[in-house]
């Protein structure tokens, strides 16, 4: 019997080792798997490469992972945003490396990894420092930059609903990079607000099929990062 449910958050991330590449879902707070990130902090893994849209806010979630010195390299689109004081501090201190990737390119690199593609050409970043050292090609009179797939060892994802097979739905914009990261990772770990019985999700509404998911853990009352930031919360 296929059952991808695990007992708790700690068990869900228990095998993430030092040096792993971890894709973390979220667009700011929307879709951020905060509880899984906190469990990863508790796990103690270090030297991580993190793929995410932004670099965390306040002192919780992804920002807390950075503040605890667990991240060696960030691959993201928006390293600085509102309340993102931690990343700037650790970056200026030389404690973390940064690769900036345009948002659409980040999404397509993840999709290419999940689809088994070897790379793709995009006009985004042509003529900018982000294209330095990359192969370029003129196609149809327009210049393009070659970008490569972005694979992850693990993906940490927040879903709205899951079943024991790992089929997922998302809440509105919390979907963002989740489906692509599930495809791009060797192992996908999901926190879901609700875990339902088989048949509890209409097959026509499944966004991420369970074949791309390895573990599911229920988090019925997830942390609001915005509320935590306003309260001045820190983790741990």
Tab-separated table of C-alpha atoms in Angstrom:
chain	number	residue	atom	x	y	z
A	1	UNK	CA	0.000	0.000	0.000
A	2	UNK	CA	1.367	3.398	-0.968
A	3	UNK	CA	1.375	5.727	2.024
A	4	UNK	CA	3.694	8.728	1.946
A	5	UNK	CA	2.533	10.198	5.235
A	6	UNK	CA	5.112	10.596	7.999
A	7	UNK	CA	4.457	11.038	11.691
A	8	UNK	CA	5.916	14.477	12.253
A	9	UNK	CA	7.996	17.331	10.869
A	10	UNK	CA	11.252	16.071	12.357
A	11	UNK	CA	10.883	12.694	10.654
A	12	UNK	CA	10.101	14.399	7.354
A	13	UNK	CA	13.524	16.094	7.148
A	14	UNK	CA	15.580	13.579	9.114
A	15	UNK	CA	17.760	12.467	6.182
A	16	UNK	CA	18.708	15.885	4.749
A	17	UNK	CA	22.516	15.869	5.042
A	18	UNK	CA	25.167	18.555	5.197
A	19	UNK	CA	25.901	19.986	1.751
A	20	UNK	CA	22.498	19.159	0.265
A	21	UNK	CA	20.861	21.316	-2.390
A	22	UNK	CA	17.389	22.217	-1.128
A	23	UNK	CA	14.659	23.916	-3.179
A	24	UNK	CA	12.320	25.899	-0.929
A	25	UNK	CA	8.898	26.897	-2.209
A	26	UNK	CA	7.358	30.294	-1.646
A	27	UNK	CA	6.882	33.746	-3.059
A	28	UNK	CA	7.670	35.784	0.013
A	29	UNK	CA	5.361	34.365	2.667
A	30	UNK	CA	2.925	32.799	0.175
A	31	UNK	CA	3.644	29.099	0.042
A	32	UNK	CA	6.669	29.232	2.342
A	33	UNK	CA	7.044	25.867	4.156
A	34	UNK	CA	8.053	27.546	7.419
A	35	UNK	CA	7.584	24.517	9.664
A	36	UNK	CA	9.732	22.334	7.416
A	37	UNK	CA	12.449	25.000	7.367
A	38	UNK	CA	12.403	25.208	11.158
A	39	UNK	CA	12.656	21.423	11.352
A	40	UNK	CA	15.670	21.604	9.037
A	41	UNK	CA	17.273	24.088	11.446
A	42	UNK	CA	16.636	21.659	14.297
A	43	UNK	CA	18.069	18.847	12.157
A	44	UNK	CA	21.399	20.694	12.144
A	45	UNK	CA	22.339	20.303	8.474
A	46	UNK	CA	24.999	22.772	7.305
A	47	UNK	CA	26.672	23.883	4.106
A	48	UNK	CA	23.366	23.887	2.252
A	49	UNK	CA	22.697	25.295	-1.195
A	50	UNK	CA	19.209	26.796	-1.161
A	51	UNK	CA	17.123	27.479	-4.272
A	52	UNK	CA	14.282	29.903	-3.591
A	53	UNK	CA	12.558	32.917	-5.050
A	54	UNK	CA	13.703	35.201	-2.242
A	55	UNK	CA	16.075	35.019	0.717
A	56	UNK	CA	13.684	35.176	3.651
A	57	UNK	CA	12.131	37.869	5.803
A	58	UNK	CA	12.354	38.742	9.469
A	59	UNK	CA	14.026	36.135	11.650
A	60	UNK	CA	11.866	33.103	10.911
A	61	UNK	CA	11.723	30.531	8.129
A	62	UNK	CA	14.359	30.895	5.454
A	63	UNK	CA	15.824	33.991	7.123
A	64	UNK	CA	16.335	31.973	10.307
A	65	UNK	CA	18.087	29.221	8.335
A	66	UNK	CA	20.489	31.858	6.992
A	67	UNK	CA	20.930	33.490	10.380
A	68	UNK	CA	21.883	30.156	11.927
A	69	UNK	CA	24.745	29.840	9.429
A	70	UNK	CA	23.349	26.768	7.678
A	71	UNK	CA	23.379	28.118	4.103
A	72	UNK	CA	26.581	28.240	2.068
A	73	UNK	CA	24.983	29.382	-1.187
A	74	UNK	CA	21.725	31.047	-2.217
A	75	UNK	CA	20.289	30.744	-5.712
A	76	UNK	CA	17.399	33.179	-5.912
A	77	UNK	CA	15.703	36.038	-7.713
A	78	UNK	CA	15.096	38.560	-4.937
A	79	UNK	CA	17.800	38.393	-2.242
A	80	UNK	CA	16.590	41.732	-0.858
A	81	UNK	CA	12.975	42.551	-0.141
A	82	UNK	CA	10.962	44.067	2.675
A	83	UNK	CA	12.131	42.790	6.080
A	84	UNK	CA	15.044	40.849	4.536
A	85	UNK	CA	17.694	42.205	6.897
A	86	UNK	CA	19.328	38.839	7.633
A	87	UNK	CA	20.473	38.034	4.107
A	88	UNK	CA	22.165	41.385	3.619
A	89	UNK	CA	24.048	40.986	6.896
A	90	UNK	CA	25.361	37.480	6.187
A	91	UNK	CA	26.160	38.329	2.564
A	92	UNK	CA	28.158	41.431	3.490
A	93	UNK	CA	29.994	39.353	6.088
A	94	UNK	CA	31.029	36.907	3.354
A	95	UNK	CA	29.146	34.044	5.010
A	96	UNK	CA	27.025	33.096	2.015
A	97	UNK	CA	27.546	33.034	-1.761
A	98	UNK	CA	24.844	34.331	-4.086
A	99	UNK	CA	23.698	33.426	-7.583
A	100	UNK	CA	20.998	35.781	-8.863
A	101	UNK	CA	18.657	34.248	-11.441
A	102	UNK	CA	15.842	36.165	-13.185
A	103	UNK	CA	12.484	34.897	-11.962
A	104	UNK	CA	11.274	33.418	-15.242
A	105	UNK	CA	14.663	31.834	-15.815
A	106	UNK	CA	14.579	30.318	-12.323
A	107	UNK	CA	11.194	28.765	-13.063
A	108	UNK	CA	12.297	27.441	-16.454
A	109	UNK	CA	15.554	26.017	-15.081
A	110	UNK	CA	13.533	24.087	-12.508
A	111	UNK	CA	11.082	22.931	-15.180
A	112	UNK	CA	13.958	21.832	-17.420
A	113	UNK	CA	15.367	19.733	-14.570
A	114	UNK	CA	12.010	18.067	-13.995
A	115	UNK	CA	11.446	17.473	-17.705
A	116	UNK	CA	14.880	15.959	-18.269
A	117	UNK	CA	16.057	18.705	-20.632
A	118	UNK	CA	19.700	19.565	-21.139
A	119	UNK	CA	19.219	23.330	-21.195
A	120	UNK	CA	17.480	26.138	-23.053
A	121	UNK	CA	18.163	29.511	-24.644
A	122	UNK	CA	16.533	32.665	-23.314
A	123	UNK	CA	16.888	36.357	-24.222
A	124	UNK	CA	16.600	37.278	-20.550
A	125	UNK	CA	19.867	38.703	-19.145
A	126	UNK	CA	21.500	39.251	-22.558
A	127	UNK	CA	23.920	42.163	-22.294
A	128	UNK	CA	23.923	42.188	-18.477
A	129	UNK	CA	26.430	40.894	-15.911
A	130	UNK	CA	24.150	37.884	-15.360
A	131	UNK	CA	25.167	36.662	-18.825
A	132	UNK	CA	28.918	36.939	-18.209
A	133	UNK	CA	30.717	33.690	-19.000
A	134	UNK	CA	27.641	32.027	-20.474
A	135	UNK	CA	27.267	30.719	-23.983
A	136	UNK	CA	25.261	33.025	-26.258
A	137	UNK	CA	23.737	32.373	-29.653
A	138	UNK	CA	21.918	34.447	-32.245
A	139	UNK	CA	18.638	32.819	-33.270
A	140	UNK	CA	16.368	34.520	-35.793
A	141	UNK	CA	18.298	37.756	-35.458
A	142	UNK	CA	17.983	37.863	-31.669
A	143	UNK	CA	20.629	37.060	-29.032
A	144	UNK	CA	19.993	34.340	-26.455
A	145	UNK	CA	21.822	33.023	-23.380
A	146	UNK	CA	22.170	29.316	-22.671
A	147	UNK	CA	20.842	28.314	-19.235
A	148	UNK	CA	21.124	24.892	-17.613
A	149	UNK	CA	18.652	22.840	-15.558
A	150	UNK	CA	18.496	23.472	-11.832
A	151	UNK	CA	18.342	20.181	-9.934
A	152	UNK	CA	17.794	19.782	-6.199
A	153	UNK	CA	18.427	16.929	-3.799
A	154	UNK	CA	15.348	17.865	-1.771
A	155	UNK	CA	12.360	20.172	-2.172
A	156	UNK	CA	10.464	21.618	0.804
A	157	UNK	CA	6.937	22.506	-0.266
A	158	UNK	CA	3.763	23.865	1.351
A	159	UNK	CA	0.459	22.534	0.038
A	160	UNK	CA	-3.140	23.145	0.981
A	161	UNK	CA	-4.337	19.554	0.645
A	162	UNK	CA	-2.690	16.175	0.128
A	163	UNK	CA	-3.681	12.524	0.173
A	164	UNK	CA	-1.586	9.546	1.253
A	165	UNK	CA	-0.373	9.015	-2.301
A	166	UNK	CA	1.098	12.531	-2.318
A	167	UNK	CA	-1.325	14.177	-4.732
A	168	UNK	CA	-1.379	17.911	-3.985
A	169	UNK	CA	-3.458	21.032	-4.338
A	170	UNK	CA	-2.354	24.535	-3.344
A	171	UNK	CA	-4.018	27.643	-1.984
A	172	UNK	CA	-4.159	30.394	-4.609
A	173	UNK	CA	-0.759	32.081	-5.132
A	174	UNK	CA	0.859	29.730	-2.615
A	175	UNK	CA	1.189	27.391	-5.595
A	176	UNK	CA	3.998	29.533	-7.153
A	177	UNK	CA	7.184	27.462	-7.603
A	178	UNK	CA	5.911	24.377	-5.762
A	179	UNK	CA	4.951	22.193	-8.745
A	180	UNK	CA	8.227	22.912	-10.550
A	181	UNK	CA	10.344	22.251	-7.462
A	182	UNK	CA	8.544	18.954	-6.860
A	183	UNK	CA	9.572	17.869	-10.350
A	184	UNK	CA	13.159	19.131	-10.079
A	185	UNK	CA	14.041	17.442	-6.782
A	186	UNK	CA	15.246	13.911	-6.163
A	187	UNK	CA	13.085	13.855	-3.006
A	188	UNK	CA	10.088	16.100	-2.294
A	189	UNK	CA	8.874	16.752	1.248
A	190	UNK	CA	5.491	18.419	1.687
A	191	UNK	CA	3.719	20.037	4.604
A	192	UNK	CA	-0.028	20.124	3.977
A	193	UNK	CA	-2.726	21.961	5.890
A	194	UNK	CA	-5.057	19.042	5.357
A	195	UNK	CA	-4.450	15.383	4.551
A	196	UNK	CA	-7.523	13.690	3.095
A	197	UNK	CA	-8.447	10.133	2.242
A	198	UNK	CA	-7.955	8.812	-1.272
A	199	UNK	CA	-10.724	10.269	-3.393
A	200	UNK	CA	-10.885	13.365	-1.206
A	201	UNK	CA	-9.212	15.350	-3.995
A	202	UNK	CA	-11.016	15.500	-7.321
A	203	UNK	CA	-8.511	14.088	-9.847
A	204	UNK	CA	-9.320	17.005	-12.156
A	205	UNK	CA	-8.031	19.460	-9.526
A	206	UNK	CA	-4.741	17.745	-8.689
A	207	UNK	CA	-1.904	20.170	-9.409
A	208	UNK	CA	1.096	18.041	-8.414
A	209	UNK	CA	0.658	14.281	-8.994
A	210	UNK	CA	1.901	12.045	-6.212
A	211	UNK	CA	4.621	10.555	-8.406
A	212	UNK	CA	6.616	13.742	-7.730
A	213	UNK	CA	6.139	13.592	-3.941
A	214	UNK	CA	8.001	11.405	-1.438
A	215	UNK	CA	6.773	12.475	2.009
A	216	UNK	CA	3.758	14.302	3.358
A	217	UNK	CA	3.258	15.647	6.871
A	218	UNK	CA	0.176	17.394	8.198
A	219	UNK	CA	0.506	20.965	9.514
A	220	UNK	CA	-3.096	22.066	10.128
A	221	UNK	CA	-2.250	25.491	11.566
A	222	UNK	CA	0.856	26.783	9.771
A	223	UNK	CA	2.792	29.801	11.002
A	224	UNK	CA	1.945	33.174	9.487
A	225	UNK	CA	5.360	34.644	8.707
A	226	UNK	CA	3.847	38.110	8.432
A	227	UNK	CA	2.369	37.899	11.928
A	228	UNK	CA	5.633	36.455	13.274
A	229	UNK	CA	7.617	39.326	11.760
A	230	UNK	CA	5.267	41.923	13.204
A	231	UNK	CA	5.618	40.311	16.636
A	232	UNK	CA	9.398	40.302	16.313
A	233	UNK	CA	9.595	36.485	16.587
A	234	UNK	CA	12.891	34.678	16.112
A	235	UNK	CA	13.630	31.028	15.477
A	236	UNK	CA	14.888	29.069	17.240
